[in-house]
Short mmCIF file of N, CA, C and O in Angstrom, two decimals:
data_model
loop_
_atom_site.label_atom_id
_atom_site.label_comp_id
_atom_site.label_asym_id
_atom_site.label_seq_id
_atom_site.Cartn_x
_atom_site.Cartn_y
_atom_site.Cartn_z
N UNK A 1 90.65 155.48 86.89
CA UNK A 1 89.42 155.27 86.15
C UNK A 1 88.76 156.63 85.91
O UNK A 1 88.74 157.35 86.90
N UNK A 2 88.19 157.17 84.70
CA UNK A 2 87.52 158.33 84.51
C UNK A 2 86.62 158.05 85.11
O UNK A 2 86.16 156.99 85.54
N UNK A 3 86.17 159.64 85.18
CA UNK A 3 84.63 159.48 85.52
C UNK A 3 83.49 159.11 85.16
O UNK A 3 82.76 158.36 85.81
N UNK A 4 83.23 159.62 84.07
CA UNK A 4 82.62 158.88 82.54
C UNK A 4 82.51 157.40 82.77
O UNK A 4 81.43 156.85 82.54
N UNK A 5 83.41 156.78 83.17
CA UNK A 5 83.31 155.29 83.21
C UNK A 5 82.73 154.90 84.71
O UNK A 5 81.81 154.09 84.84
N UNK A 6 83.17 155.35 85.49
CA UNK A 6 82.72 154.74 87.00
C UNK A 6 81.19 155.60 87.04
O UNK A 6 80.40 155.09 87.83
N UNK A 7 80.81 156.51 86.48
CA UNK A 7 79.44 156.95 86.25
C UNK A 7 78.80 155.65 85.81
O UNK A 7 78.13 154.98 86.59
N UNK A 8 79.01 155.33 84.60
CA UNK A 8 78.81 154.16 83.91
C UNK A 8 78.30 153.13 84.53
O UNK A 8 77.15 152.68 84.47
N UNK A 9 79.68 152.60 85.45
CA UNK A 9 79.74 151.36 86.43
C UNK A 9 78.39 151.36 87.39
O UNK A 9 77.50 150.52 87.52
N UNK A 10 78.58 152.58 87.98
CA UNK A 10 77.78 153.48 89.17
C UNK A 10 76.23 152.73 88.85
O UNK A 10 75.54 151.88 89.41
N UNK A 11 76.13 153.75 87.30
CA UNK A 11 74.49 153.42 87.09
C UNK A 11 74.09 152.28 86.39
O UNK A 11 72.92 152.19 86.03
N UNK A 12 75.01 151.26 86.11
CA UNK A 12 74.40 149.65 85.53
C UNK A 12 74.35 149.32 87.01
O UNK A 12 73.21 148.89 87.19
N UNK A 13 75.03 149.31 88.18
CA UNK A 13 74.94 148.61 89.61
C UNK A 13 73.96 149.19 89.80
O UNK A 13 73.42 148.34 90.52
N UNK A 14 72.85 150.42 89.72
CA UNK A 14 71.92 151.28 90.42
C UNK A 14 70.35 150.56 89.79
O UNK A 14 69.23 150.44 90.27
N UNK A 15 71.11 150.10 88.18
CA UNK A 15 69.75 149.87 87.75
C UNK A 15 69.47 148.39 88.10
O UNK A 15 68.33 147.94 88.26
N UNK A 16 70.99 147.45 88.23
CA UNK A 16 70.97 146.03 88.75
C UNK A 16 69.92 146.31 90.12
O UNK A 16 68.84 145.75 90.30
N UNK A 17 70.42 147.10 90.83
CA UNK A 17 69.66 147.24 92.39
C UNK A 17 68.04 147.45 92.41
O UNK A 17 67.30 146.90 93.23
N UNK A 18 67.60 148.38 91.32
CA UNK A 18 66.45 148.53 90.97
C UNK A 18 65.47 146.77 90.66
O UNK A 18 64.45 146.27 91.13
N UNK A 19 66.28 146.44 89.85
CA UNK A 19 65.23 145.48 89.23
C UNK A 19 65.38 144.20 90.08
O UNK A 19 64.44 143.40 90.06
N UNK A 20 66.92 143.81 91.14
CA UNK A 20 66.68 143.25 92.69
C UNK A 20 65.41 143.36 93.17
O UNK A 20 64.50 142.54 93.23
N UNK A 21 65.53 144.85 93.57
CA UNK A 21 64.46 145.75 94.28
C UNK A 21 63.02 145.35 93.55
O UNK A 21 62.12 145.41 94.39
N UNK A 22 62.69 145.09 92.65
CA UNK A 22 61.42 144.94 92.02
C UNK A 22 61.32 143.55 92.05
O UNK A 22 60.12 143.27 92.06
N UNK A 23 62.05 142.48 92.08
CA UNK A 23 62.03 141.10 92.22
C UNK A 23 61.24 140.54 93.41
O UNK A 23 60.22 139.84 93.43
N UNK A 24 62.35 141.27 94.81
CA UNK A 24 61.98 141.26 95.88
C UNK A 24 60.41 141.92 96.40
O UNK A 24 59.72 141.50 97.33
N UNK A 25 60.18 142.82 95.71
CA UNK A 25 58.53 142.92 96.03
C UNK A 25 57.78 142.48 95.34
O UNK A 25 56.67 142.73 95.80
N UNK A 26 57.73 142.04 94.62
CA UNK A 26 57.03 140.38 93.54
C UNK A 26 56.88 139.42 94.48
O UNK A 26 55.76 138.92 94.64
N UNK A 27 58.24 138.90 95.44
CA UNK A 27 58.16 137.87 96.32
C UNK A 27 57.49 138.14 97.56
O UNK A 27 57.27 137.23 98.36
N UNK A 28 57.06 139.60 97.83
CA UNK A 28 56.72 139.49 98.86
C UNK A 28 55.39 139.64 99.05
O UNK A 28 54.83 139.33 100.10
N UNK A 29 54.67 140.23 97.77
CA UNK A 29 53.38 140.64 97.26
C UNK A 29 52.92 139.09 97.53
O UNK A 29 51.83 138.87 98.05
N UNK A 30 53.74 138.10 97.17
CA UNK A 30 53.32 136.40 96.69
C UNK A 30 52.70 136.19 98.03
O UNK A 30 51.56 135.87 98.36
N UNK A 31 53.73 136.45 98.70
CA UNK A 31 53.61 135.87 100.18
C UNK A 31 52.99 136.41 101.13
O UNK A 31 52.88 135.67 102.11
N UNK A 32 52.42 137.72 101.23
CA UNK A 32 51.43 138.46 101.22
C UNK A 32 49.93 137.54 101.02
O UNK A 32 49.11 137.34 101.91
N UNK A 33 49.82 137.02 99.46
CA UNK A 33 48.57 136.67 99.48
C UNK A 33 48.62 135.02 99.75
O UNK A 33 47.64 134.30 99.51
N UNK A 34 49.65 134.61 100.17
CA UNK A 34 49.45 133.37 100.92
C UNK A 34 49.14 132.98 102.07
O UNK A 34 48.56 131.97 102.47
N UNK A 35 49.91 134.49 102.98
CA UNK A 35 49.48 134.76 104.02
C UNK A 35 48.40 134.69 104.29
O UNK A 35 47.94 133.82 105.01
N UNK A 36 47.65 135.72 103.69
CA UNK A 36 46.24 136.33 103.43
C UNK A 36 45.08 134.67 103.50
O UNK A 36 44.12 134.46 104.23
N UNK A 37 45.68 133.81 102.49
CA UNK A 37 44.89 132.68 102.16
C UNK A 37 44.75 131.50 103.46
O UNK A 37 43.76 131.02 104.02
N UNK A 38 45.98 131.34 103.62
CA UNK A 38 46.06 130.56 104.84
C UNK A 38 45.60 131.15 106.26
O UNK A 38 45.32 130.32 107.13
N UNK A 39 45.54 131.97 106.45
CA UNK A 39 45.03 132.78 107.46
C UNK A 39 43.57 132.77 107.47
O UNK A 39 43.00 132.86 108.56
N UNK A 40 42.77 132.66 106.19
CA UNK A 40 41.19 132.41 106.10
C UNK A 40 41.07 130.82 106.40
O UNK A 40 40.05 130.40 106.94
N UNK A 41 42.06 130.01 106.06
CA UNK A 41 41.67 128.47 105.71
C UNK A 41 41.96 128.62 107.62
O UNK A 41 40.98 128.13 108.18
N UNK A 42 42.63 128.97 108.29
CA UNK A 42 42.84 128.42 110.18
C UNK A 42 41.39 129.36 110.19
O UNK A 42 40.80 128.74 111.08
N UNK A 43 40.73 130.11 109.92
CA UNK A 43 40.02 131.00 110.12
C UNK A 43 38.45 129.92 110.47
O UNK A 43 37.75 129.80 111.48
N UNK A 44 38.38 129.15 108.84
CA UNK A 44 37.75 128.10 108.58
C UNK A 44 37.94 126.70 109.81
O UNK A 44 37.23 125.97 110.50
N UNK A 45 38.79 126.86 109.63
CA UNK A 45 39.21 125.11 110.43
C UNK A 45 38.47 125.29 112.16
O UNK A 45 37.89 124.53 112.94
N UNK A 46 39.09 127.47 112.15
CA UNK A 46 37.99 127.24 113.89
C UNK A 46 36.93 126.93 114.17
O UNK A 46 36.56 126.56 115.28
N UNK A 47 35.96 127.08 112.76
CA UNK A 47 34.55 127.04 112.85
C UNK A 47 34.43 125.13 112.63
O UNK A 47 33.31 124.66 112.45
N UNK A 48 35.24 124.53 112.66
CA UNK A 48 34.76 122.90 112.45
C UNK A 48 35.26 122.45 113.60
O UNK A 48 36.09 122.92 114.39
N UNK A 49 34.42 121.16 113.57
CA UNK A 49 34.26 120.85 114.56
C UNK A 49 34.87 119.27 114.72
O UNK A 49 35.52 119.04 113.70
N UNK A 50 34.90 118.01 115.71
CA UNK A 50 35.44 116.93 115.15
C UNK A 50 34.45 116.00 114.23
O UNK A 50 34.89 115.42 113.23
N UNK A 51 33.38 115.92 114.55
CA UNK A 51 32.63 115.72 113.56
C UNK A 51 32.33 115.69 112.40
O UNK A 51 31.65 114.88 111.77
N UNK A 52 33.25 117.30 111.89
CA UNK A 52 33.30 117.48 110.00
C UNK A 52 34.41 116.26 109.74
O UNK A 52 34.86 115.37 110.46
N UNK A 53 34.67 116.76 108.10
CA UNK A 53 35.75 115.38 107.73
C UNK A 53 36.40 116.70 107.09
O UNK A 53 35.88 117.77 106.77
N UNK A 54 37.76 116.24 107.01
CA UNK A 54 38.90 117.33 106.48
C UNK A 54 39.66 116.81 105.06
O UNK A 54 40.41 115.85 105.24
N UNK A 55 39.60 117.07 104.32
CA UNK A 55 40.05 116.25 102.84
C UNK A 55 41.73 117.18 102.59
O UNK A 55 41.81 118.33 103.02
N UNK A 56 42.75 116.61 101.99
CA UNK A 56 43.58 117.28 101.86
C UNK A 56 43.96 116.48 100.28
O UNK A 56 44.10 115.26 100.15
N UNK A 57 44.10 117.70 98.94
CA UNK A 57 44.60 117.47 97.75
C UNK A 57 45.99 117.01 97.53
O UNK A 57 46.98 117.65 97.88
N UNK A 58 46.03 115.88 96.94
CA UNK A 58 47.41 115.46 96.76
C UNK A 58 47.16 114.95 95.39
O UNK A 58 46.66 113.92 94.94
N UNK A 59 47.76 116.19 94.80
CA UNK A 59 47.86 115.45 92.97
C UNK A 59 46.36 115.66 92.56
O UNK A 59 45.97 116.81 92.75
N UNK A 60 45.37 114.71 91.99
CA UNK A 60 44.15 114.90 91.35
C UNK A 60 43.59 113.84 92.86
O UNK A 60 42.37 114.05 92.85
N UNK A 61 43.76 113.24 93.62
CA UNK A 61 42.98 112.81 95.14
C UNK A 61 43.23 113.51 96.07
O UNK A 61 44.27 113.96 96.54
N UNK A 62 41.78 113.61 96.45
CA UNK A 62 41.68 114.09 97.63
C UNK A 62 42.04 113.01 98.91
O UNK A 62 41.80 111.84 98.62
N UNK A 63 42.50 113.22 100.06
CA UNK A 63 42.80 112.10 100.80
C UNK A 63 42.19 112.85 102.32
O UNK A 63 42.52 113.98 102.69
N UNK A 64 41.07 111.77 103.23
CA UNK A 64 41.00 111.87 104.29
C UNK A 64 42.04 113.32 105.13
O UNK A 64 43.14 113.54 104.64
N UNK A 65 41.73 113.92 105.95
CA UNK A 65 42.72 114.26 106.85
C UNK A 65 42.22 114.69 108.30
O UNK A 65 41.18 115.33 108.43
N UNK A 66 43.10 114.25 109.51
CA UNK A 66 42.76 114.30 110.77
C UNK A 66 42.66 116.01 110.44
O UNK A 66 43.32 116.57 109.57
N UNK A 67 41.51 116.78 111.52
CA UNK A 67 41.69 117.81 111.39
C UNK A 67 42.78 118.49 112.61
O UNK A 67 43.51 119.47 112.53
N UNK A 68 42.62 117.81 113.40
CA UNK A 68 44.14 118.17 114.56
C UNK A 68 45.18 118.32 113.29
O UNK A 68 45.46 119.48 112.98
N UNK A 69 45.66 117.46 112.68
CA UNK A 69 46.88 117.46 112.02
C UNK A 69 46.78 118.77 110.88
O UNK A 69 47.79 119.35 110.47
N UNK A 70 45.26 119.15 110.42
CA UNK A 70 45.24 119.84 109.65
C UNK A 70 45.62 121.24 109.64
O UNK A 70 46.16 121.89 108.75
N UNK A 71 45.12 121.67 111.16
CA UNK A 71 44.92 122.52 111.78
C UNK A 71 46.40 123.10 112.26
O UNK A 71 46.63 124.30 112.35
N UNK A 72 47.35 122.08 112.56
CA UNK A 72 48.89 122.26 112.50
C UNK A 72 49.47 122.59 111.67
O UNK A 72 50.17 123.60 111.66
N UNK A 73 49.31 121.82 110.77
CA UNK A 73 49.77 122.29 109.32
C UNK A 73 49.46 123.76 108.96
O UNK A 73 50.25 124.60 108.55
N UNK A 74 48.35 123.89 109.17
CA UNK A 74 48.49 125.44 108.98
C UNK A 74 49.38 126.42 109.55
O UNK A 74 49.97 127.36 109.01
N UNK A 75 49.35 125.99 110.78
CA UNK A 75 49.47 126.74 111.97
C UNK A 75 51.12 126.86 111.40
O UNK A 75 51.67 127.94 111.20
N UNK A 76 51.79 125.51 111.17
CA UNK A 76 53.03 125.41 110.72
C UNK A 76 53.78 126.64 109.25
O UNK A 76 54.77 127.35 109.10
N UNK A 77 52.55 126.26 108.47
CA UNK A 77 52.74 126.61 107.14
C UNK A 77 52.62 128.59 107.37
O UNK A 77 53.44 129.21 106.69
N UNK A 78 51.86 129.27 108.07
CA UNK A 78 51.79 130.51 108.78
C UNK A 78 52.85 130.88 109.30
O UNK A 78 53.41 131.96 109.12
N UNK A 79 53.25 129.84 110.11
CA UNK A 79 55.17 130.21 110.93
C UNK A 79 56.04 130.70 109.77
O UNK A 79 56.64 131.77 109.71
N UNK A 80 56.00 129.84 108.96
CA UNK A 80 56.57 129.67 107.62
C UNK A 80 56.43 131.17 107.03
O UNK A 80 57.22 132.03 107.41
N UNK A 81 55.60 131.41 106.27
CA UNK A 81 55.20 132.19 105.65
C UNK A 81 55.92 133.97 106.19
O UNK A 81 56.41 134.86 105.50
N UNK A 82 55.65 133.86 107.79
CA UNK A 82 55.90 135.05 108.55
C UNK A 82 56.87 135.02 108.34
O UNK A 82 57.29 135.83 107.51
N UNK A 83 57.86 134.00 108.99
CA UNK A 83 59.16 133.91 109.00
C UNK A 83 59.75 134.29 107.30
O UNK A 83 60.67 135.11 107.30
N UNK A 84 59.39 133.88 106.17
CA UNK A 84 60.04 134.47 104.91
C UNK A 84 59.28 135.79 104.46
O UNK A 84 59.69 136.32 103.43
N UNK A 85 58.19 136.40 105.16
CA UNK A 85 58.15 137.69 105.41
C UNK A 85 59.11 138.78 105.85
O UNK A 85 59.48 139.84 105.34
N UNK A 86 59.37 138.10 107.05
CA UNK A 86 60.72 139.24 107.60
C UNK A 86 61.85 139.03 107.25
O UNK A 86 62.70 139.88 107.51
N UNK A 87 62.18 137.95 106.60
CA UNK A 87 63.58 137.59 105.65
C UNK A 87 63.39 138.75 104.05
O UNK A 87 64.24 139.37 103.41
N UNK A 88 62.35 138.66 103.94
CA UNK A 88 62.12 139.11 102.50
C UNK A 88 61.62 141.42 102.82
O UNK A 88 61.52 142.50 102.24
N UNK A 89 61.52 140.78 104.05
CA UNK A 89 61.36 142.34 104.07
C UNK A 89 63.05 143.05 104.90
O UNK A 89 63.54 144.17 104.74
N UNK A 90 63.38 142.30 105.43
CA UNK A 90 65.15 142.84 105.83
C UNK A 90 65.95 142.93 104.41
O UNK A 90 66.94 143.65 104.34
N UNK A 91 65.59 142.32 103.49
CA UNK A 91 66.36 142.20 102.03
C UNK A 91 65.54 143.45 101.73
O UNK A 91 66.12 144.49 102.05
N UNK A 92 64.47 143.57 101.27
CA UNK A 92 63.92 145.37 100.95
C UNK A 92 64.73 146.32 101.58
O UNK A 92 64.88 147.44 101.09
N UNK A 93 65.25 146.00 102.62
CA UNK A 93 66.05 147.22 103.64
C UNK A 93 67.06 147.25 103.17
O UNK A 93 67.54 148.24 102.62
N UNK A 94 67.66 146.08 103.31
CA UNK A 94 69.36 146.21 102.12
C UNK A 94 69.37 146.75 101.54
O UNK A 94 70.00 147.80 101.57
N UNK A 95 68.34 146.19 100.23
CA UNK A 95 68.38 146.70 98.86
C UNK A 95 68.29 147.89 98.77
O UNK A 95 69.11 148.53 98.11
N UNK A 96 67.10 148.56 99.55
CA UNK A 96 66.82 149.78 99.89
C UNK A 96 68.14 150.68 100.32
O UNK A 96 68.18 151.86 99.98
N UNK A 97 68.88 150.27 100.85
CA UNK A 97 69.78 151.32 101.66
C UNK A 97 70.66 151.21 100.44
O UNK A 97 70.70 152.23 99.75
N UNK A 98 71.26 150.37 100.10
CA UNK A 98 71.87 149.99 99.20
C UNK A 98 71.76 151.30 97.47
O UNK A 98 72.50 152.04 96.82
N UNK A 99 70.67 150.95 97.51
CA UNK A 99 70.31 152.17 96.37
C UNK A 99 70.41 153.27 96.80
O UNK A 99 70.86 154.10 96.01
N UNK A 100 70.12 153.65 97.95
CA UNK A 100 70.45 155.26 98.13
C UNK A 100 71.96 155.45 98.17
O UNK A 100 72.48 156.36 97.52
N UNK A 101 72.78 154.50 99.00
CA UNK A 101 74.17 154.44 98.93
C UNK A 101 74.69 154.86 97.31
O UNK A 101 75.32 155.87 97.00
N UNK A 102 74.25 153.84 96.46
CA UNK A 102 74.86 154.02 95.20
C UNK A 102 73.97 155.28 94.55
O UNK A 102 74.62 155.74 93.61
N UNK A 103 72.77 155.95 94.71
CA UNK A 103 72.31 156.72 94.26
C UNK A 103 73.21 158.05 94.28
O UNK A 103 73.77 158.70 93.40
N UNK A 104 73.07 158.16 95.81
CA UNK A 104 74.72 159.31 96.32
C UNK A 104 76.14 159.20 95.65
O UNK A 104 76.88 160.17 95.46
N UNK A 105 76.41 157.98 95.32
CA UNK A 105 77.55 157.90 94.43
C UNK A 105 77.23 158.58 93.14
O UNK A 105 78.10 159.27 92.60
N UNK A 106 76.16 158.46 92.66
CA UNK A 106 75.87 158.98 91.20
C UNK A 106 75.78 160.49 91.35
O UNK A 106 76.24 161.28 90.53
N UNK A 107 75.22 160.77 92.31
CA UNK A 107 75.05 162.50 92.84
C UNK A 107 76.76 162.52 92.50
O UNK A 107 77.33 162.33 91.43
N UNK A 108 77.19 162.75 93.50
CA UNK A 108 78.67 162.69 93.67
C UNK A 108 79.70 162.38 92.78
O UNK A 108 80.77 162.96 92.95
N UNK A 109 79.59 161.51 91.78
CA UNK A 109 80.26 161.45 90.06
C UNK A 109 79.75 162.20 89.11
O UNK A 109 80.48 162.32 88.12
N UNK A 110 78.32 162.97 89.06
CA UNK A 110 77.58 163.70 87.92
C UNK A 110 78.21 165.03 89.10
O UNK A 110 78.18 166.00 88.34
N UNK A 111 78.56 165.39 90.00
CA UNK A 111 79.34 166.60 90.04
C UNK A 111 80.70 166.96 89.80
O UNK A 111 81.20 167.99 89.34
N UNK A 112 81.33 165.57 90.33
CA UNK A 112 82.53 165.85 90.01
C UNK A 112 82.41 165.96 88.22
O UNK A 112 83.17 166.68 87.57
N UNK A 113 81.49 165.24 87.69
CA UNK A 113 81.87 165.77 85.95
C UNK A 113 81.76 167.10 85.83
O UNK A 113 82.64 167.81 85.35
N UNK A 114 80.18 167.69 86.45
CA UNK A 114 80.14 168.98 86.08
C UNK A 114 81.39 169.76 86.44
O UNK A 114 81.83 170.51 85.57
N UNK A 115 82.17 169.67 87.88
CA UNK A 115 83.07 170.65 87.85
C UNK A 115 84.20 170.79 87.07
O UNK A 115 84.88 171.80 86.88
N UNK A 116 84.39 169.21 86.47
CA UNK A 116 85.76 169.18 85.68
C UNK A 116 85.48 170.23 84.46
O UNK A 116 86.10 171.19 84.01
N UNK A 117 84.27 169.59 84.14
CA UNK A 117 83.57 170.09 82.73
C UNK A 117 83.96 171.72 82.96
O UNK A 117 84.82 172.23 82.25
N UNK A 118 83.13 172.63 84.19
CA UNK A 118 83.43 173.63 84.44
C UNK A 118 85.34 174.18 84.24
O UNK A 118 85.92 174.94 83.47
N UNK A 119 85.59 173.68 84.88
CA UNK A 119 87.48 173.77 84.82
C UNK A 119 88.04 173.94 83.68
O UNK A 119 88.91 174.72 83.30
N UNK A 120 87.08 172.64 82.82
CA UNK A 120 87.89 173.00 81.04
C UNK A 120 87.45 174.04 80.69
O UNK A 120 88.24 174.78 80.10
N UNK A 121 85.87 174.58 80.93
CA UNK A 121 85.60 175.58 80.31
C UNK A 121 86.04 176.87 80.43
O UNK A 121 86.17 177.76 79.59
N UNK A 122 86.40 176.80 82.31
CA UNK A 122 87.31 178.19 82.06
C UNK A 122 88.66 178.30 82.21
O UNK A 122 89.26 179.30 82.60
N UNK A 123 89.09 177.31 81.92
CA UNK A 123 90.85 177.08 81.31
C UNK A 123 91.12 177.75 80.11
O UNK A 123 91.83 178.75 80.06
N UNK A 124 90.63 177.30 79.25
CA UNK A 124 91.02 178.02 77.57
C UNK A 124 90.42 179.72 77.96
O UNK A 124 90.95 180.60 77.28
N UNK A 125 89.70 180.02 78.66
CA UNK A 125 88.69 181.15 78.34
C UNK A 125 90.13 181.95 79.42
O UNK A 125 90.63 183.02 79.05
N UNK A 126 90.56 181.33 80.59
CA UNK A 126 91.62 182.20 81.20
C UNK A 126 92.67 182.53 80.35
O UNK A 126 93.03 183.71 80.35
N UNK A 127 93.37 181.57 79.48
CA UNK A 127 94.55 181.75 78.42
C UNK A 127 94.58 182.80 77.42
O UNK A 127 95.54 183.23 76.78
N UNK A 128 92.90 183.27 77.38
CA UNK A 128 92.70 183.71 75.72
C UNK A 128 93.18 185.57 76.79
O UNK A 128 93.26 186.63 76.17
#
């Protein structure tokens, strides 16, 4: 395979990795501010008491809700959230390593061109 071509190969896989790479912090920015949200709503739920009433949206009704159960749910939905935090941030690390891997490949094919390039140039220039 020339070089010219696996350069080629090199940098459509580098820019595939890039826009991975930009996907994956979209998803994590998301989850970030869900975090963020649910973390105010348990924040809320400490300050009530059994006395309040807890409503939970389903569709266009609101429906009753125990606040014990509510209060789980969060607690649940937070597990959640963390847990596809550190899934979504070990994939940044991949991806991450991953691009420098193939970045170094591109170092490493844009020299080997330059030296060939060099070689032709002083091939004819040794003959003359």
């Amino acid at each position: 395979m020339s070089l010219a071509i696996k350069l080629q190969s090199a940098s459509s896989d580098f820019q595939k990795l890039q826009a991975d790479f930009a996907k994956v912090v979209e998803v994590r920015q998301r989850l970030d501010a869900q975090l963020s949200e649910n973390e105010l709503v348990k924040k809320e739920f400490a300050a009530l008491t059994d006395e309040n009433t807890v409503y939970k949206q389903i569709g266009p009704v609101l429906v009753k809700q125990d606040l014990a159960e509510a209060k789980n749910n969060i607690d649940t939905r937070l597990e959640f959230i963390k847990s596809e935090i550190k899934r979504v941030e070990d994939q940044l690390e991949e991806i991450g390593s991953n691009q420098e891997k193939k970045k170094q490949e591109l170092v490493d094919i844009q020299t080997a061109i330059q030296q060939q390039n060099a070689q032709q140039t002083a091939a004819p220039a040794a003959s003359s």
